């Protein structure tokens, strides 16, 4: 007698996350999620929650997965702030180049969709995008950049990072994206030199 197919929550969440990432919250139906996860509608609701709850779980999964990578990249900021910033951008560029995931950034796409999101999902999206600025500011301050400059550069670096995701979705080449990063890092290098 064949055994009952086992439900793998991690695999289902990854499949749902990819579906939301590819199509966006507004353009993903529960039927789309059912096809992506291999679960029927009632199993989705009973195991993963309604669409908002599932989306929140996917957004959290995404933010943790890439947030941990950004934190690791920035861990050398106290001694090598420029190398840390380059490693930070490398996380994004590697994600963009990964054929196993959609172009763009789930957090950036979610923030752009705030007008159609529930208040709780919109708040979580704002929080997730704010973490990027916070981790950059903390890293630059650890690298001995003055408070005001660290704040300004954190805002700039976060904006550039999000623009890379948007540009990749529009088909911008990896070489062009790297050129954007190089110009940004040049400006950061000059600011770091000036603050020494």
mmCIF file of C-alpha atoms in Angstrom:
data_model
loop_
_atom_site.group_PDB
_atom_site.id
_atom_site.type_symbol
_atom_site.label_atom_id
_atom_site.label_comp_id
_atom_site.label_asym_id
_atom_site.label_seq_id
_atom_site.Cartn_x
_atom_site.Cartn_y
_atom_site.Cartn_z
ATOM 1 C CA UNK A 1 0.000 0.000 0.000
ATOM 2 C CA UNK A 2 1.410 3.369 -1.025
ATOM 3 C CA UNK A 3 2.062 5.807 1.781
ATOM 4 C CA UNK A 4 0.350 9.155 2.009
ATOM 5 C CA UNK A 5 2.344 11.956 0.409
ATOM 6 C CA UNK A 6 4.131 13.916 3.113
ATOM 7 C CA UNK A 7 3.600 17.657 3.375
ATOM 8 C CA UNK A 8 6.888 19.594 3.497
ATOM 9 C CA UNK A 9 6.110 23.034 4.983
ATOM 10 C CA UNK A 10 9.518 24.483 4.037
ATOM 11 C CA UNK A 11 9.172 23.405 0.409
ATOM 12 C CA UNK A 12 5.600 24.732 0.278
ATOM 13 C CA UNK A 13 6.677 28.095 1.714
ATOM 14 C CA UNK A 14 9.557 28.325 -0.771
ATOM 15 C CA UNK A 15 7.212 27.549 -3.661
ATOM 16 C CA UNK A 16 4.704 30.141 -2.446
ATOM 17 C CA UNK A 17 7.478 32.688 -1.945
ATOM 18 C CA UNK A 18 8.690 32.182 -5.526
ATOM 19 C CA UNK A 19 5.122 32.551 -6.819
ATOM 20 C CA UNK A 20 4.603 35.826 -4.929
ATOM 21 C CA UNK A 21 8.074 37.014 -5.997
ATOM 22 C CA UNK A 22 7.433 36.217 -9.664
ATOM 23 C CA UNK A 23 3.895 37.624 -9.943
ATOM 24 C CA UNK A 24 3.506 39.953 -6.966
ATOM 25 C CA UNK A 25 0.909 39.860 -4.226
ATOM 26 C CA UNK A 26 -1.968 41.366 -6.210
ATOM 27 C CA UNK A 27 -1.466 39.092 -9.211
ATOM 28 C CA UNK A 28 -1.184 35.871 -7.215
ATOM 29 C CA UNK A 29 -4.413 34.017 -6.542
ATOM 30 C CA UNK A 30 -4.978 31.148 -4.127
ATOM 31 C CA UNK A 31 -5.309 28.943 -7.233
ATOM 32 C CA UNK A 32 -1.825 30.108 -8.327
ATOM 33 C CA UNK A 33 -0.524 29.213 -4.872
ATOM 34 C CA UNK A 34 -2.217 25.833 -5.096
ATOM 35 C CA UNK A 35 -0.491 25.105 -8.415
ATOM 36 C CA UNK A 36 2.866 26.346 -7.086
ATOM 37 C CA UNK A 37 2.776 24.377 -3.845
ATOM 38 C CA UNK A 38 0.915 21.293 -5.045
ATOM 39 C CA UNK A 39 -1.564 21.753 -2.190
ATOM 40 C CA UNK A 40 -5.306 22.148 -2.630
ATOM 41 C CA UNK A 41 -7.015 25.317 -1.412
ATOM 42 C CA UNK A 42 -8.249 23.790 1.846
ATOM 43 C CA UNK A 43 -4.766 22.446 2.630
ATOM 44 C CA UNK A 44 -3.272 25.874 2.017
ATOM 45 C CA UNK A 45 -5.751 27.503 4.386
ATOM 46 C CA UNK A 46 -5.426 24.847 7.077
ATOM 47 C CA UNK A 47 -1.612 24.465 6.859
ATOM 48 C CA UNK A 48 -0.335 27.854 5.738
ATOM 49 C CA UNK A 49 -3.143 30.321 6.420
ATOM 50 C CA UNK A 50 -5.097 32.698 4.224
ATOM 51 C CA UNK A 51 -3.397 34.658 1.436
ATOM 52 C CA UNK A 52 -2.303 37.517 3.726
ATOM 53 C CA UNK A 53 -0.961 35.169 6.404
ATOM 54 C CA UNK A 54 0.893 33.088 3.811
ATOM 55 C CA UNK A 55 2.315 36.182 2.177
ATOM 56 C CA UNK A 56 3.547 37.463 5.549
ATOM 57 C CA UNK A 57 5.267 34.123 6.155
ATOM 58 C CA UNK A 58 6.871 34.254 2.704
ATOM 59 C CA UNK A 59 7.997 37.854 3.178
ATOM 60 C CA UNK A 60 9.485 36.917 6.557
ATOM 61 C CA UNK A 61 11.249 33.916 5.004
ATOM 62 C CA UNK A 62 12.672 36.077 2.219
ATOM 63 C CA UNK A 63 13.744 38.896 4.585
ATOM 64 C CA UNK A 64 15.461 36.417 6.915
ATOM 65 C CA UNK A 65 17.199 34.481 4.137
ATOM 66 C CA UNK A 66 18.677 37.535 2.456
ATOM 67 C CA UNK A 67 18.959 39.591 5.646
ATOM 68 C CA UNK A 68 21.274 36.969 7.117
ATOM 69 C CA UNK A 69 23.418 37.163 3.974
ATOM 70 C CA UNK A 70 23.542 40.968 4.160
ATOM 71 C CA UNK A 71 24.497 40.792 7.844
ATOM 72 C CA UNK A 72 27.322 38.353 7.065
ATOM 73 C CA UNK A 73 28.532 40.592 4.219
ATOM 74 C CA UNK A 74 28.599 43.655 6.460
ATOM 75 C CA UNK A 75 30.274 41.878 9.380
ATOM 76 C CA UNK A 76 33.738 43.189 8.414
ATOM 77 C CA UNK A 77 32.589 46.836 8.287
ATOM 78 C CA UNK A 78 34.491 47.940 11.393
ATOM 79 C CA UNK A 79 37.848 47.061 9.797
ATOM 80 C CA UNK A 80 37.009 47.232 6.079
ATOM 81 C CA UNK A 81 33.892 49.327 5.435
ATOM 82 C CA UNK A 82 34.403 49.551 1.673
ATOM 83 C CA UNK A 83 34.901 45.769 1.361
ATOM 84 C CA UNK A 84 31.764 45.288 3.472
ATOM 85 C CA UNK A 85 29.734 47.532 1.161
ATOM 86 C CA UNK A 86 31.043 45.634 -1.875
ATOM 87 C CA UNK A 87 30.117 42.316 -0.225
ATOM 88 C CA UNK A 88 26.659 43.744 0.539
ATOM 89 C CA UNK A 89 26.081 44.531 -3.137
ATOM 90 C CA UNK A 90 27.517 41.141 -4.116
ATOM 91 C CA UNK A 91 24.662 39.493 -2.193
ATOM 92 C CA UNK A 92 22.180 41.347 -4.378
ATOM 93 C CA UNK A 93 24.079 40.740 -7.614
ATOM 94 C CA UNK A 94 24.404 37.021 -6.832
ATOM 95 C CA UNK A 95 20.659 36.803 -6.126
ATOM 96 C CA UNK A 96 19.941 38.608 -9.405
ATOM 97 C CA UNK A 97 22.225 36.217 -11.306
ATOM 98 C CA UNK A 98 20.663 33.106 -9.706
ATOM 99 C CA UNK A 99 18.545 31.380 -12.368
ATOM 100 C CA UNK A 100 16.636 29.538 -9.643
ATOM 101 C CA UNK A 101 14.860 32.673 -8.391
ATOM 102 C CA UNK A 102 12.851 35.415 -10.136
ATOM 103 C CA UNK A 103 14.400 38.754 -11.064
ATOM 104 C CA UNK A 104 13.990 41.647 -8.707
ATOM 105 C CA UNK A 105 13.404 41.710 -4.972
ATOM 106 C CA UNK A 106 10.308 40.489 -3.156
ATOM 107 C CA UNK A 107 10.597 43.274 -0.572
ATOM 108 C CA UNK A 108 10.948 46.030 -3.214
ATOM 109 C CA UNK A 109 8.021 44.645 -5.194
ATOM 110 C CA UNK A 110 5.942 44.483 -2.046
ATOM 111 C CA UNK A 111 6.709 48.071 -1.092
ATOM 112 C CA UNK A 112 5.666 49.210 -4.575
ATOM 113 C CA UNK A 113 2.359 47.361 -4.097
ATOM 114 C CA UNK A 114 1.535 48.976 -0.720
ATOM 115 C CA UNK A 115 -1.654 50.658 -2.040
ATOM 116 C CA UNK A 116 -3.285 47.233 -2.591
ATOM 117 C CA UNK A 117 -1.971 45.525 0.546
ATOM 118 C CA UNK A 118 -3.631 45.059 3.892
ATOM 119 C CA UNK A 119 -2.380 47.388 6.617
ATOM 120 C CA UNK A 120 -0.459 44.595 8.367
ATOM 121 C CA UNK A 121 1.330 43.434 5.198
ATOM 122 C CA UNK A 122 2.129 47.035 4.219
ATOM 123 C CA UNK A 123 3.596 47.681 7.674
ATOM 124 C CA UNK A 124 5.738 44.536 7.464
ATOM 125 C CA UNK A 125 6.983 45.546 4.001
ATOM 126 C CA UNK A 126 7.976 49.008 5.267
ATOM 127 C CA UNK A 127 9.742 47.397 8.206
ATOM 128 C CA UNK A 128 11.629 44.964 5.940
ATOM 129 C CA UNK A 129 12.876 47.703 3.647
ATOM 130 C CA UNK A 130 13.825 49.799 6.669
ATOM 131 C CA UNK A 131 16.049 46.992 7.973
ATOM 132 C CA UNK A 132 18.293 47.413 4.955
ATOM 133 C CA UNK A 133 18.886 51.081 5.749
ATOM 134 C CA UNK A 134 19.449 50.288 9.432
ATOM 135 C CA UNK A 135 22.015 47.553 8.791
ATOM 136 C CA UNK A 136 23.898 49.802 6.329
ATOM 137 C CA UNK A 137 23.933 52.778 8.723
ATOM 138 C CA UNK A 138 25.161 50.553 11.546
ATOM 139 C CA UNK A 139 27.923 49.135 9.336
ATOM 140 C CA UNK A 140 29.096 52.558 8.151
ATOM 141 C CA UNK A 141 29.159 53.898 11.704
ATOM 142 C CA UNK A 142 31.169 50.822 12.740
ATOM 143 C CA UNK A 143 33.571 51.777 9.939
ATOM 144 C CA UNK A 144 34.034 55.137 11.681
ATOM 145 C CA UNK A 145 31.991 57.219 9.267
ATOM 146 C CA UNK A 146 30.473 60.250 11.039
ATOM 147 C CA UNK A 147 26.787 59.971 11.981
ATOM 148 C CA UNK A 148 25.417 62.410 9.384
ATOM 149 C CA UNK A 149 27.453 60.925 6.533
ATOM 150 C CA UNK A 150 26.585 57.365 7.628
ATOM 151 C CA UNK A 151 22.889 58.269 7.567
ATOM 152 C CA UNK A 152 23.130 59.843 4.100
ATOM 153 C CA UNK A 153 25.195 57.011 2.629
ATOM 154 C CA UNK A 154 22.970 54.342 4.182
ATOM 155 C CA UNK A 155 19.994 55.954 2.458
ATOM 156 C CA UNK A 156 21.916 56.151 -0.814
ATOM 157 C CA UNK A 157 23.266 52.591 -0.692
ATOM 158 C CA UNK A 158 19.846 51.161 0.173
ATOM 159 C CA UNK A 159 18.299 53.117 -2.717
ATOM 160 C CA UNK A 160 20.948 51.868 -5.141
ATOM 161 C CA UNK A 161 20.454 48.312 -3.905
ATOM 162 C CA UNK A 162 16.712 48.473 -4.506
ATOM 163 C CA UNK A 163 17.251 50.065 -7.923
ATOM 164 C CA UNK A 164 19.451 47.099 -8.901
ATOM 165 C CA UNK A 165 16.497 44.805 -8.253
ATOM 166 C CA UNK A 166 14.143 46.975 -10.304
ATOM 167 C CA UNK A 167 16.676 47.372 -13.129
ATOM 168 C CA UNK A 168 17.317 43.610 -13.240
ATOM 169 C CA UNK A 169 13.602 42.992 -13.628
ATOM 170 C CA UNK A 170 13.640 45.407 -16.583
ATOM 171 C CA UNK A 171 16.419 43.386 -18.247
ATOM 172 C CA UNK A 172 19.501 45.467 -17.414
ATOM 173 C CA UNK A 173 22.663 43.412 -17.939
ATOM 174 C CA UNK A 174 24.878 42.199 -15.110
ATOM 175 C CA UNK A 175 27.734 44.343 -16.478
ATOM 176 C CA UNK A 176 25.575 47.474 -16.314
ATOM 177 C CA UNK A 177 24.442 46.636 -12.785
ATOM 178 C CA UNK A 178 28.071 46.133 -11.715
ATOM 179 C CA UNK A 179 28.920 49.521 -13.250
ATOM 180 C CA UNK A 180 26.215 51.139 -11.090
ATOM 181 C CA UNK A 181 27.710 49.465 -8.014
ATOM 182 C CA UNK A 182 31.245 50.571 -8.972
ATOM 183 C CA UNK A 183 30.192 54.230 -9.264
ATOM 184 C CA UNK A 184 28.457 53.986 -5.892
ATOM 185 C CA UNK A 185 31.458 52.368 -4.224
ATOM 186 C CA UNK A 186 33.771 55.025 -5.717
ATOM 187 C CA UNK A 187 31.704 57.727 -4.049
ATOM 188 C CA UNK A 188 31.719 55.784 -0.782
ATOM 189 C CA UNK A 189 35.501 55.302 -0.956
ATOM 190 C CA UNK A 190 36.003 59.076 -1.332
ATOM 191 C CA UNK A 191 33.680 59.758 1.612
ATOM 192 C CA UNK A 192 35.467 57.189 3.766
ATOM 193 C CA UNK A 193 38.852 58.714 2.869
ATOM 194 C CA UNK A 194 37.560 62.167 3.759
ATOM 195 C CA UNK A 195 36.334 60.961 7.148
ATOM 196 C CA UNK A 196 39.708 59.432 8.145
#
